[in-house]
Coordinates of C-alpha atoms and ligand atoms in Angstrom, one line a residue:
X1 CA 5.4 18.7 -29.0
X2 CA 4.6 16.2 -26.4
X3 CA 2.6 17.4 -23.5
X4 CA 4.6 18.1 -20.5
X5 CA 2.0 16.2 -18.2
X6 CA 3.0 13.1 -20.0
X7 CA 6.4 12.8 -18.3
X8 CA 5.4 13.9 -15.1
X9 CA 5.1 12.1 -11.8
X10 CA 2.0 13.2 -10.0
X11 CA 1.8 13.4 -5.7
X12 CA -1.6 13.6 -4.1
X13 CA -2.0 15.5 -0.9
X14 CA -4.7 14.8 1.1
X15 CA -4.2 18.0 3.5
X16 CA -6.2 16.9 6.6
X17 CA -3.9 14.2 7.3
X18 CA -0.4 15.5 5.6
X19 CA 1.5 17.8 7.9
X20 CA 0.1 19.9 10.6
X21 CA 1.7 23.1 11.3
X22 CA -0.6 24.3 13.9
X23 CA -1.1 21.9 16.6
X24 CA -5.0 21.9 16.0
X25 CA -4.6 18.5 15.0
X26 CA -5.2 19.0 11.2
X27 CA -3.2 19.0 8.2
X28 CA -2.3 22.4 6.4
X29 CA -1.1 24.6 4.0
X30 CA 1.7 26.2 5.7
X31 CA 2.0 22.2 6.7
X32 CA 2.2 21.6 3.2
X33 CA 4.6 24.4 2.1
X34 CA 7.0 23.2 5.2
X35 CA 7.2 19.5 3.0
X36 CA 7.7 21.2 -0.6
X37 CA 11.4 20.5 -0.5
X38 CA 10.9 16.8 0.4
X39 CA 8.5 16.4 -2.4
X40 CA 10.8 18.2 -4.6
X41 CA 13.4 15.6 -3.3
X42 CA 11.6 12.5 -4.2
X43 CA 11.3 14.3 -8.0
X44 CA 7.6 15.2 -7.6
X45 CA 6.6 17.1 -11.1
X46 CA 2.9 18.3 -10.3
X47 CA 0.6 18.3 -6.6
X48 CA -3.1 17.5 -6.5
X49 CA -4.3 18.5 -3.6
X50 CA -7.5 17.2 -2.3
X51 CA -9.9 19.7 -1.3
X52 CA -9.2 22.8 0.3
X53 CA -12.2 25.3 -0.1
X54 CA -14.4 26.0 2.5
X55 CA -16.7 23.1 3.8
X56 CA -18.8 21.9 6.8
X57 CA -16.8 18.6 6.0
X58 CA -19.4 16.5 6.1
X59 CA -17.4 14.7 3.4
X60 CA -13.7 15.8 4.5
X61 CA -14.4 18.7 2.0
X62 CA -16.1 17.0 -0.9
X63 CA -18.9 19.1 0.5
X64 CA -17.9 22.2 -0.7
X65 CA -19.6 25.6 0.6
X66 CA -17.8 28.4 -1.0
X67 CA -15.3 27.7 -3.8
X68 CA -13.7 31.1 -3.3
X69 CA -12.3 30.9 0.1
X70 CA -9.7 28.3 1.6
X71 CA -11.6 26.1 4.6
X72 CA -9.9 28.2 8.1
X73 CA -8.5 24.9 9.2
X74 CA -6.1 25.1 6.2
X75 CA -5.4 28.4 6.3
X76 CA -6.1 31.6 4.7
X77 CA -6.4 32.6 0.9
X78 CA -2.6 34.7 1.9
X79 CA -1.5 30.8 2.5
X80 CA -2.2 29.8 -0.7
X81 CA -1.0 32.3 -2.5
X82 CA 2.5 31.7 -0.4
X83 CA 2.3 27.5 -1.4
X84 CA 1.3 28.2 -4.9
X85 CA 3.9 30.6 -5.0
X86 CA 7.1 28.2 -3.3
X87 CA 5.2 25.1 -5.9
X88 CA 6.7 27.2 -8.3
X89 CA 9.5 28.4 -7.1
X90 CA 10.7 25.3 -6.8
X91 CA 9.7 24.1 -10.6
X92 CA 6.5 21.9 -9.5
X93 CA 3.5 22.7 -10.4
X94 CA -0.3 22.5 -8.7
X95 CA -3.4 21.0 -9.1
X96 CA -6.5 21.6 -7.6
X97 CA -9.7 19.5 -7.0
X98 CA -12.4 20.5 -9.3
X99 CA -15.9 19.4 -7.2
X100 CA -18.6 20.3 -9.3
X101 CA -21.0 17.3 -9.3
X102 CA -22.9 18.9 -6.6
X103 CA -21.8 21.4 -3.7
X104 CA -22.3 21.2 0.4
X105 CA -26.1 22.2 0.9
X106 CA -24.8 25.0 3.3
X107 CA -23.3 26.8 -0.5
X108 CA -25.4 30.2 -1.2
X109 CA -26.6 28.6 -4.5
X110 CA -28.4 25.8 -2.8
X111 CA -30.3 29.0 -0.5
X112 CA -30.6 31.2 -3.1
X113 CA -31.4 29.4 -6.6
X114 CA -33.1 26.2 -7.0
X115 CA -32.8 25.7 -10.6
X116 CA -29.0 25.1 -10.2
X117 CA -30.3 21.8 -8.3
X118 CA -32.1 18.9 -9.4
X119 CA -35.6 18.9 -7.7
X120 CA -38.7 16.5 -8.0
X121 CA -42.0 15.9 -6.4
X122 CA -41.2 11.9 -5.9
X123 CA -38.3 10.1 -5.7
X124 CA -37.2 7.6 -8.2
X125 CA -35.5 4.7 -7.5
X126 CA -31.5 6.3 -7.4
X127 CA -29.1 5.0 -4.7
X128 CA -26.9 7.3 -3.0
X129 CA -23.2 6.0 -3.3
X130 CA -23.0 6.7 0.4
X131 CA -26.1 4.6 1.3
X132 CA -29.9 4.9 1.2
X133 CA -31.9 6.9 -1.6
X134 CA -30.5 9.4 -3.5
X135 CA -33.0 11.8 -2.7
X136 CA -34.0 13.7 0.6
X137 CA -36.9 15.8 1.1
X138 CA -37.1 19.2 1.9
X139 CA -39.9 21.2 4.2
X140 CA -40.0 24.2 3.1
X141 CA -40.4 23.0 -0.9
X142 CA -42.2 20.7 -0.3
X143 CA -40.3 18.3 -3.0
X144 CA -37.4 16.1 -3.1
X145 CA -33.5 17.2 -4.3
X146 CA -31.2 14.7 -5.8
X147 CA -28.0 14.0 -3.9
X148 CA -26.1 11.1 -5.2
X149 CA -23.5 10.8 -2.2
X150 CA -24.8 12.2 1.3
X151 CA -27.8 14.5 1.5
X152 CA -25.3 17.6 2.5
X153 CA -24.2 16.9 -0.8
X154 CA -27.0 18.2 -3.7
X155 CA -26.3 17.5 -7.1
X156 CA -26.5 20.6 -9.8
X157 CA -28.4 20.9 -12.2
X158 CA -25.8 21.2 -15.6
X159 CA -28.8 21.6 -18.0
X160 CA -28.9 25.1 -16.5
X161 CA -26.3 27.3 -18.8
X162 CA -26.2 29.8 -15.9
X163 CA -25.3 27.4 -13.6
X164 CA -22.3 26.3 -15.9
X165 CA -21.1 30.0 -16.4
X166 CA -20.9 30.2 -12.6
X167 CA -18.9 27.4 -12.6
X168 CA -16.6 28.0 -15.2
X169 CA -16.0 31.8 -14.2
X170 CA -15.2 29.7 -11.2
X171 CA -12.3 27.7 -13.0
X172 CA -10.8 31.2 -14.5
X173 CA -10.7 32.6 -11.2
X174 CA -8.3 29.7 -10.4
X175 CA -6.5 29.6 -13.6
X176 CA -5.9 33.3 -13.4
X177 CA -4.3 33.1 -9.8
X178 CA -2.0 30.1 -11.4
X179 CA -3.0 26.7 -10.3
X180 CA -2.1 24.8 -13.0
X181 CA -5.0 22.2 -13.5
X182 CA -8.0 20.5 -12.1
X183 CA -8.4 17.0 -11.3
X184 CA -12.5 17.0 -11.8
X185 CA -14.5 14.7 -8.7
X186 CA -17.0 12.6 -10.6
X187 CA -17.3 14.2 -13.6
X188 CA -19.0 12.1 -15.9
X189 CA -22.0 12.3 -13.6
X190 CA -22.6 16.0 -14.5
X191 CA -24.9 14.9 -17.5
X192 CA -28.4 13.3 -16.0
X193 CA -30.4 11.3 -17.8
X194 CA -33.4 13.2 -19.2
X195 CA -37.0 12.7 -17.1
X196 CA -34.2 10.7 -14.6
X197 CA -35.9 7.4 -15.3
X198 CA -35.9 4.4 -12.7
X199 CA -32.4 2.5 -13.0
X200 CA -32.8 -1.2 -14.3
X201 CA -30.1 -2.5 -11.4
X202 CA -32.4 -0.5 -8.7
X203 CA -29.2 2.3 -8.6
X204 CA -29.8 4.4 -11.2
X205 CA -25.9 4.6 -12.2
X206 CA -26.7 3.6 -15.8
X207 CA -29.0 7.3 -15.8
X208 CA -26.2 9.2 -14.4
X209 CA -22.9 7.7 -15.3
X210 CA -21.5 9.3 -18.8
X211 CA -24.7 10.5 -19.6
X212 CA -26.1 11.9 -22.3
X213 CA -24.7 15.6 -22.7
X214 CA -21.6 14.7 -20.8
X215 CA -19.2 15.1 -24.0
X216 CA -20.9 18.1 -24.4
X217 CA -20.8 20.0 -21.3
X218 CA -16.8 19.0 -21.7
X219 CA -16.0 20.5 -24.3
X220 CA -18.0 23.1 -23.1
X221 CA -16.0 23.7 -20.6
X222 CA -12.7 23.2 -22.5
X223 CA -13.5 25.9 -25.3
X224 CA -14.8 28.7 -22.3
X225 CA -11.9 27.9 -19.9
X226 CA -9.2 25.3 -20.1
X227 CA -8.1 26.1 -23.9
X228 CA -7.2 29.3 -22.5
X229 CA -4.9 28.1 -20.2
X230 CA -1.2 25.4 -20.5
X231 CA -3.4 23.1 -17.8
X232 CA -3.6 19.6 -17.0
X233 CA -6.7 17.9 -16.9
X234 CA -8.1 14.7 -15.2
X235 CA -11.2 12.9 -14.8
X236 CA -12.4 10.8 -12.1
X237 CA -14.9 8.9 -13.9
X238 CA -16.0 5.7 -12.3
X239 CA -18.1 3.2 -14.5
X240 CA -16.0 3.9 -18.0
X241 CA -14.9 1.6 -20.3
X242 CA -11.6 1.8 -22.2
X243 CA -13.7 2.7 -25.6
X244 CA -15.3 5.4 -23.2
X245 CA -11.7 6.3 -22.0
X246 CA -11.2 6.8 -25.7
X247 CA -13.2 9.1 -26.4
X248 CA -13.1 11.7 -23.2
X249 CA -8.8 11.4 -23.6
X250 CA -8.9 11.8 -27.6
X251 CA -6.9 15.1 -27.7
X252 CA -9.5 16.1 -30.9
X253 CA -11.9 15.7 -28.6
X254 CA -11.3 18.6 -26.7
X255 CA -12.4 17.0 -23.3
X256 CA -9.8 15.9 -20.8
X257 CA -6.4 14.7 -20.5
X258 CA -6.9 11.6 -19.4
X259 CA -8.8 10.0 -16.3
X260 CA -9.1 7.8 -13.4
X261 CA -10.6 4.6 -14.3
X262 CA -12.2 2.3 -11.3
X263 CA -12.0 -1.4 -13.6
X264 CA -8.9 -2.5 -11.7
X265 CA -9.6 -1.0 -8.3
X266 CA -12.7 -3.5 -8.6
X267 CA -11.3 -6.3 -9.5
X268 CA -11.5 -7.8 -5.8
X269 CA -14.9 -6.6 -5.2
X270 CA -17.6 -9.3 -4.9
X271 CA -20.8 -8.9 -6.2
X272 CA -22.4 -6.7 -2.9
X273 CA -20.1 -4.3 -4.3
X274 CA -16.3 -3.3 -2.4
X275 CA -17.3 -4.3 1.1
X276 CA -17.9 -8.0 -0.2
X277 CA -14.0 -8.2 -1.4
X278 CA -12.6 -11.4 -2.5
X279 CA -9.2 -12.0 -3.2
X280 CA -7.3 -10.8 -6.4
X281 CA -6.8 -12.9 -9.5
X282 CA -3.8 -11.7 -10.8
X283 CA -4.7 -12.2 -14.3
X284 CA -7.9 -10.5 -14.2
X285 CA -5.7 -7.8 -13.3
X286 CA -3.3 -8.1 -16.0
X287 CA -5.8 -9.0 -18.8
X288 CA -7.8 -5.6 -17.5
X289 CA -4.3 -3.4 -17.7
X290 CA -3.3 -4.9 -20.7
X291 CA -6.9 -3.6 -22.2
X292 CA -6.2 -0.1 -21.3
X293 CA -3.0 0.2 -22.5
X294 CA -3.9 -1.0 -26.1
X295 CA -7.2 1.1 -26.1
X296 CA -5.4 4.6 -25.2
X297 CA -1.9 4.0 -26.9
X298 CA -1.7 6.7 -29.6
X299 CA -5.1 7.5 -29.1
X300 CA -5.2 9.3 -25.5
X301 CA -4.1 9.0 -22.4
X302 CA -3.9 6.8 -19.3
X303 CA -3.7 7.7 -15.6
X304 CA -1.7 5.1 -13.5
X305 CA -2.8 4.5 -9.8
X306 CA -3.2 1.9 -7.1
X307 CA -4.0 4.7 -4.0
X308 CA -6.0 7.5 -3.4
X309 CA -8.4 8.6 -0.8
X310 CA -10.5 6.5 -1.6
X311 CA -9.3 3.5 -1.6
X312 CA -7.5 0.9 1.2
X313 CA -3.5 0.8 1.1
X314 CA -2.0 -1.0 -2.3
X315 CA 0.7 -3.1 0.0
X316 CA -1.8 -4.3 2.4
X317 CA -4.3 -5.2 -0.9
X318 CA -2.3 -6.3 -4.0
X319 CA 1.1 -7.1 -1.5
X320 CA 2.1 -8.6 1.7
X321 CA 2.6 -5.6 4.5
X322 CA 3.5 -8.3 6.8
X323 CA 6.5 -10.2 5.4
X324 CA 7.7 -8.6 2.1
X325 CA 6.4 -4.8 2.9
X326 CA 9.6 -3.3 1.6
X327 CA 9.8 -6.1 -1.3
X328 CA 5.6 -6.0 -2.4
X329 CA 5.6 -2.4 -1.6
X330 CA 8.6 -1.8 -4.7
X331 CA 7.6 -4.7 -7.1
X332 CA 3.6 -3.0 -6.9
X333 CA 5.3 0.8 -7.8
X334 CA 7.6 -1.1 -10.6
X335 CA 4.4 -2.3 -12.1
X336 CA 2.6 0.1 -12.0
X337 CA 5.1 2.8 -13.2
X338 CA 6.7 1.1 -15.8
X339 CA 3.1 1.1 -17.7
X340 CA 2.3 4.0 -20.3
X341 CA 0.8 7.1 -19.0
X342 CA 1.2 9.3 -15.9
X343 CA 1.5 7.7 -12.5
X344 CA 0.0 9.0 -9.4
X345 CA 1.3 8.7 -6.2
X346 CA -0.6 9.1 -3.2
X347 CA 0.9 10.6 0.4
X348 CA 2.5 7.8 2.4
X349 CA 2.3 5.3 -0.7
X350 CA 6.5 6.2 -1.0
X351 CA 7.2 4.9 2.2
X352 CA 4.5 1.5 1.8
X353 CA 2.4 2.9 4.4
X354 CA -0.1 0.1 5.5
X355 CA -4.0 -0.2 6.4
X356 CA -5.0 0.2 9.7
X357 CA -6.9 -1.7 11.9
X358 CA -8.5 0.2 14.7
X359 CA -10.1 -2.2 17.2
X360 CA -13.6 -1.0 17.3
X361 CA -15.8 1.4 14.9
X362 CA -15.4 4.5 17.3
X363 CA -12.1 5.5 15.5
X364 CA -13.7 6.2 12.1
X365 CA -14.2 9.4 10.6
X366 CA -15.6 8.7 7.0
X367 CA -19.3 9.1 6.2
X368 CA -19.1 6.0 3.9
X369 CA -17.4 3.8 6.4
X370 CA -19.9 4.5 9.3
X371 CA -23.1 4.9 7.0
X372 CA -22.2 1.0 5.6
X373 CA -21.5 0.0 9.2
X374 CA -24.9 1.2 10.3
X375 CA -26.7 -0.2 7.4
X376 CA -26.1 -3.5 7.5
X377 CA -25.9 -4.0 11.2
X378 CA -28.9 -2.7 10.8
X379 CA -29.8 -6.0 8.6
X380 CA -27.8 -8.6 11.2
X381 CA -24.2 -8.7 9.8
X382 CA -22.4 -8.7 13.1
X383 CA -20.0 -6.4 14.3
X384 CA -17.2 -8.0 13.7
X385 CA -17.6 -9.4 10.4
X386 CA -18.1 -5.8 9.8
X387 CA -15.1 -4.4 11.9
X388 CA -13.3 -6.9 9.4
X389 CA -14.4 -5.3 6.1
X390 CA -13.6 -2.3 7.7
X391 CA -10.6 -3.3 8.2
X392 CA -10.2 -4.5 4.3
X393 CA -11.7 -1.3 2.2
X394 CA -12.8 1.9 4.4
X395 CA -10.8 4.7 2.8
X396 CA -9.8 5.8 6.2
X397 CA -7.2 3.2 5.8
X398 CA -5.4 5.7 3.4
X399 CA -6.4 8.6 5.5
X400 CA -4.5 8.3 8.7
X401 CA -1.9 10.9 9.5
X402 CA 1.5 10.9 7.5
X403 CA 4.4 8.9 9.1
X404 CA 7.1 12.0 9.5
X405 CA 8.6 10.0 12.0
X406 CA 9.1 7.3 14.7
X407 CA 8.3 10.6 17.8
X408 CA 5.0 11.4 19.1
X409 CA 2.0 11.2 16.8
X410 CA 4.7 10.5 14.2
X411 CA 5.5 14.3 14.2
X412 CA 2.1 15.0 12.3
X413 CA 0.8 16.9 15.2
X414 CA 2.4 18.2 18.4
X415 CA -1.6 18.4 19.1
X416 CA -4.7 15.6 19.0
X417 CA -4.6 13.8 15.1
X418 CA -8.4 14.4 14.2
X419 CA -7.8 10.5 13.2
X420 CA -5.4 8.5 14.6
X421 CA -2.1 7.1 13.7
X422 CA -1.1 4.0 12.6
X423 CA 0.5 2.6 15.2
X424 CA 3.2 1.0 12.8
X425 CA 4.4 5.0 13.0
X426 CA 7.4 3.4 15.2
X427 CA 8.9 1.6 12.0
X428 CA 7.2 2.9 9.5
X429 CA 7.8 6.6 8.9
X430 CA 9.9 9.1 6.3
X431 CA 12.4 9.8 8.4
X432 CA 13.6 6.3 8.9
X433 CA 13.2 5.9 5.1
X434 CA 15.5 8.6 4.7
X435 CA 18.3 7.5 6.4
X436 CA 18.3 4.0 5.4
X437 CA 20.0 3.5 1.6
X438 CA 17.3 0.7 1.3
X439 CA 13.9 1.8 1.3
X440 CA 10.9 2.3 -0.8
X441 CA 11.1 6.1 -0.2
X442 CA 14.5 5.3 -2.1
X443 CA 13.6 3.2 -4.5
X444 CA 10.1 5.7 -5.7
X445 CA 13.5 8.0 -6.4
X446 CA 14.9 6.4 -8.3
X447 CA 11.7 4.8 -10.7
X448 CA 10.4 9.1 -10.9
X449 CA 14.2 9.3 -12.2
X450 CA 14.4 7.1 -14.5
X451 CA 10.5 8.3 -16.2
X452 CA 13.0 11.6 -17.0
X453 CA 16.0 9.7 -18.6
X454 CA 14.1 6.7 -20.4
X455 CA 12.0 8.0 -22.5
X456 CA 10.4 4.6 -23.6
X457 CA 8.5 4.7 -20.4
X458 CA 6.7 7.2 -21.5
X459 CA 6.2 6.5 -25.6
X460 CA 7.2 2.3 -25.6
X461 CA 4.1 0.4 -27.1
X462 CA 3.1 -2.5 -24.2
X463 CA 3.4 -6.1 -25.2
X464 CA 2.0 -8.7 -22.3
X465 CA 4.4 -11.9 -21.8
X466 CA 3.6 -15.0 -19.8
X467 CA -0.4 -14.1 -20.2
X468 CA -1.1 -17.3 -18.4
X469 CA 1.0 -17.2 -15.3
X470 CA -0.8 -16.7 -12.2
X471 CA 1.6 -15.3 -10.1
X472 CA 3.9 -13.5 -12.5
X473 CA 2.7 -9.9 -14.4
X474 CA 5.4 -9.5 -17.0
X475 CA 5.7 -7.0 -20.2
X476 CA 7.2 -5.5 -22.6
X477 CA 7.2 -2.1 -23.8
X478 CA 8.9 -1.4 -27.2
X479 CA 9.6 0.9 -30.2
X480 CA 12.0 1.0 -32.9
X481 CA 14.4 -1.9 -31.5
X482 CA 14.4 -0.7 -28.2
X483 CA 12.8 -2.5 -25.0
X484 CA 12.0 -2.9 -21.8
X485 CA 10.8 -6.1 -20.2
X486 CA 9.6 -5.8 -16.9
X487 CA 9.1 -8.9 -14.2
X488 CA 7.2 -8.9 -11.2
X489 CA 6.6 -11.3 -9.1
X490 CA 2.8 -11.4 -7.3
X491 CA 3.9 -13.9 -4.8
X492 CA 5.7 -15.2 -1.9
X493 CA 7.0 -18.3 -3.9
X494 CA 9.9 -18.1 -6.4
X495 CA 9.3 -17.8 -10.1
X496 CA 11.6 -19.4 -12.8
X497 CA 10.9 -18.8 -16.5
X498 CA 12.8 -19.9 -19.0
X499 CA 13.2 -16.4 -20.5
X500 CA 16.7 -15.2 -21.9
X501 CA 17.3 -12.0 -19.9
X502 CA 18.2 -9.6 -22.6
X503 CA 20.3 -6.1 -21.7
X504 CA 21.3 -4.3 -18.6
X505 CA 19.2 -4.9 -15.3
X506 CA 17.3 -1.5 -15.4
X507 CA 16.1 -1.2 -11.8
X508 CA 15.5 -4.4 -9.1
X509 CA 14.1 -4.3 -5.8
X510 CA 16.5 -7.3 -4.6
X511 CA 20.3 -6.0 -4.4
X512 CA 21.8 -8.9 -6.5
X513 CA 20.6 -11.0 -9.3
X514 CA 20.2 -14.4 -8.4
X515 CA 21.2 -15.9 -11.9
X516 CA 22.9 -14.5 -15.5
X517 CA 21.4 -17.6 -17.4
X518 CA 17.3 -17.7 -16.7
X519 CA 14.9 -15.4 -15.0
X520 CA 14.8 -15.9 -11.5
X521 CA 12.4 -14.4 -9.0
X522 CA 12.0 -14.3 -5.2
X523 CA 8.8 -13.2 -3.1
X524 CA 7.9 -9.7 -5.0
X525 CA 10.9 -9.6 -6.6
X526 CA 11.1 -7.1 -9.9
X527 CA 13.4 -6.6 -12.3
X528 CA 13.8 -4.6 -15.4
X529 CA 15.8 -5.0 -18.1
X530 CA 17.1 -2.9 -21.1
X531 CA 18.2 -3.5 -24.5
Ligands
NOJ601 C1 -15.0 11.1 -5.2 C2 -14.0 11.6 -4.2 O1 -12.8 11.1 -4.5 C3 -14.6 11.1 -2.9 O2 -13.6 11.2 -1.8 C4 -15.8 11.8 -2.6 O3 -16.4 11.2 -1.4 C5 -16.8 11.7 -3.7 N1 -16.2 11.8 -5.0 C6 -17.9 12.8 -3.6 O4 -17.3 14.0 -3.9

């Protein structure tokens, strides 16, 4: 039988900035439940929702404080139980966000049992991924804890067993009410290196990335909790390889389903990491795809993404949001969607929401952001080569309010936004999307529909074409005599490849076909074709 999760189209909510029912400003449930029918609409299969538990949001609620009650600006537990229950009711299902890395340092544990944290009497030489060292010192121990993002974040200790029961009598509380799987924050940093040497790169992230008990403490977790359960699993593993992929997605394995790997979000990073970007080599990108897709076909699973949270907006990265936003923004999700495994899409993404560019530093909300800001003002960058990066990569460029419309604060609030708008909300917005026959709210349709009638998007084996065209990402994806060949094109300039198109156009993002004889292909034009 083939795993449900493998057709599915996945839709990630990132409540604070989705719908707010309230007028407080923020995002929330009864927000969300008020939106299930136009997720349903666009052919959404399963939710992730970004955190919702209680949190002093030090981290937007990656800083969690009590995993069994719902953070008051959301809602209430009764609120839940109401959006879990309409999820289903309208044949979607929901996913939660599994933060078990570490916990806020305001959670019981972190008062009330030390050995579920990682403790020492001198730091080593571990960065935080937010900044600084990865330690912070507390008074009243008089020793150090590990935090590997900000210090209101401490890092447990997983060589306790108790620890891990708590945590997965955790999960079964979850499972038991209904949610119907966990898409797990960091997860291969659970396993430490033993003694937690110095790191060779002055980071530590070789000691802490897939580490030495992390298959482990997996399948640990799979035998005590998910095995009991029909649940759908993810990993967000930064720093894995494809032959690493391999192994965690292996369904023998017993670990995950299948992850979230970082290799081509860091494509355009430089060598001081994301905030030094450079521009995209498009086959960089394509050799790197092409890699995953051979390592997991037949063997596991791959997760298919260009958004999240975390990262800046695809169209304003990988396309043009200026001159071709409708035609970059459709060509991107036909790349990315025609590929093997299960694509995620993340709030806004269907109508090619853009980054922002808020004119000073004041704006931003997120720790990493305004930690990197002070840092290296601190060491003379000025401010506005840094405004610039900002600009580029903060994640609050994907965590500005949802476009609902072209009204006041887009209709996201009739109060404050605790972030502000894009002010591109006047064109860009759902409700404008939804009345116009052309638009990429349209056209994500209709690629989710076709994942349920074609099925050799989902099983096809991928074949790269034109490997050394700089502009062009083409491929095939093929079994038994049937295939698909998809085109897209990178650029602004027009493409012609002496290709014989074979079968029925599939899907395009430009209404008509320029020619019948040779391939063809405008500024971020796609095509598909089927024979
Ligand atoms: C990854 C999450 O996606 C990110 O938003 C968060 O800051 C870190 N993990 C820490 O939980």
């Amino acid at each position: 039988m083939q795993e449900w999760w493998k057709k599915a189209t996945v839709y990630q909510i990132y409540p604070r900035s989705f719908n707010d029912s309230n007028g407080d400003g923020v995002g929330d449930l009864q927000g969300i439940i008020e939106k299930l029918d136009y997720l349903k609409g666009l052919g959404i299969d399963l939710i992730w929702l970004s955190p919702i538990y209680d949190s002093p949001n030090d981290d937007n609620g990656y800083d969690i404080r009590d995993y069994y009650s719902i953070n008051p600006e959301f809602g209430t537990m009764e609120d839940f139980d109401q959006l879990l229950d309409e999820v289903h009711k309208r044949g979607m299902k929901l996913m939660m966000d599994l933060v078990v890395n570490h916990t806020s340092d305001e959670h019981q544990w972190f008062k009330d049992h030390e050995d579920y944290y990682i403790w020492r009497e001198k730091p080593n030489n571990w960065q935080s991924i937010f900044g600084g060292s990865a330690w912070e010192y507390n008074q009243e121990k008089g020793k150090y804890y590990l935090h590997l993002f900000s210090k209101k974040q401490p890092d447990l200790n997983w060589e306790n067993p108790e620890l891990r029961q708590r945590i997965y009598d955790m999960m079964h509380w979850w499972l038991q009410k209904g949610v119907d799987g966990f898409r797990m924050d960091v997860i291969n940093f659970i396993s430490k290196h033993p003694g937690l040497p110095d790191g060779p790169n002055g980071d530590g992230s070789t000691y802490f990335m897939n580490g030495p008990r992390i298959h482990e403490f997996l399948r640990e977790m799979n035998d005590e909790v998910l095995s009991h359960y029909n649940c759908v699993t993810v990993g967000e593993m930064p720093g894995t390889t494809p032959e690493d992929a391999q192994i965690y997605t292996n369904p023998y394995n017993r670990e995950v389903n299948m992850i979230f790997t970082f290799e081509h979000m860091d494509l355009d990073h430089g060598p001081e990491e994301k905030w030094d970007y450079k521009p995209l080599n498009l086959t960089d990108l394509k050799e790197n795809l092409e890699k995953w897709q051979h390592a997991l076909y037949d063997i596991g699973w791959n997760s298919l993404y260009w958004n999240n949270h975390d990262q800046p907006r695809v169209v304003s990265r990988f396309g043009n949001d200026t001159n071709y936003r409708y035609e970059s923004a459709t060509m991107l999700a036909t790349c990315l969607h025609f590929l093997q495994g299960t694509p995620y899409i993340y709030q806004g993404e269907e109508i090619g929401m853009t980054n922002v560019k808020f004119p000073t530093i004041n704006e931003y909300k997120d720790i990493e952001t305004l930690n990197m800001f002070e840092e290296k003002k601190k060491k003379g960058t000025s401010e506005s080569d840094l405004l610039d990066q900002v600009h580029y990569v903060s994640r609050d460029n994907a965590r500005t309010p949802i476009q609902w419309t072209a009204k006041k604060q887009a209709s996201f609030t009739t109060g404050t936004p605790w972030i502000k708008l894009n002010p591109n909300f006047t064109h860009i917005n759902v409700e404008s999307d939804l009345n116009n026959k052309q638009s990429i709210y349209s056209y994500y349709k209709h690629l989710i529909s076709l994942r349920k009638e074609v099925d050799l998007i989902t099983t096809g084996k991928f074949r790269l074409i034109h490997r050394e065209h700089s502009n062009l990402f083409a491929y095939k994806r093929e079994e038994e005599g049937r295939t698909l060949t998809v085109y897209c094109n990178f650029s602004d300039q027009t493409i012609v490849v002496n290709d014989d198109p074979k079968g029925d156009v599939l899907i395009q993002n430009y209404e008509d076909l320029v020619s019948n004889e040779l391939i063809k292909l405008r500024p971020y034009e796609s095509i598909v074709y089927k024979h």
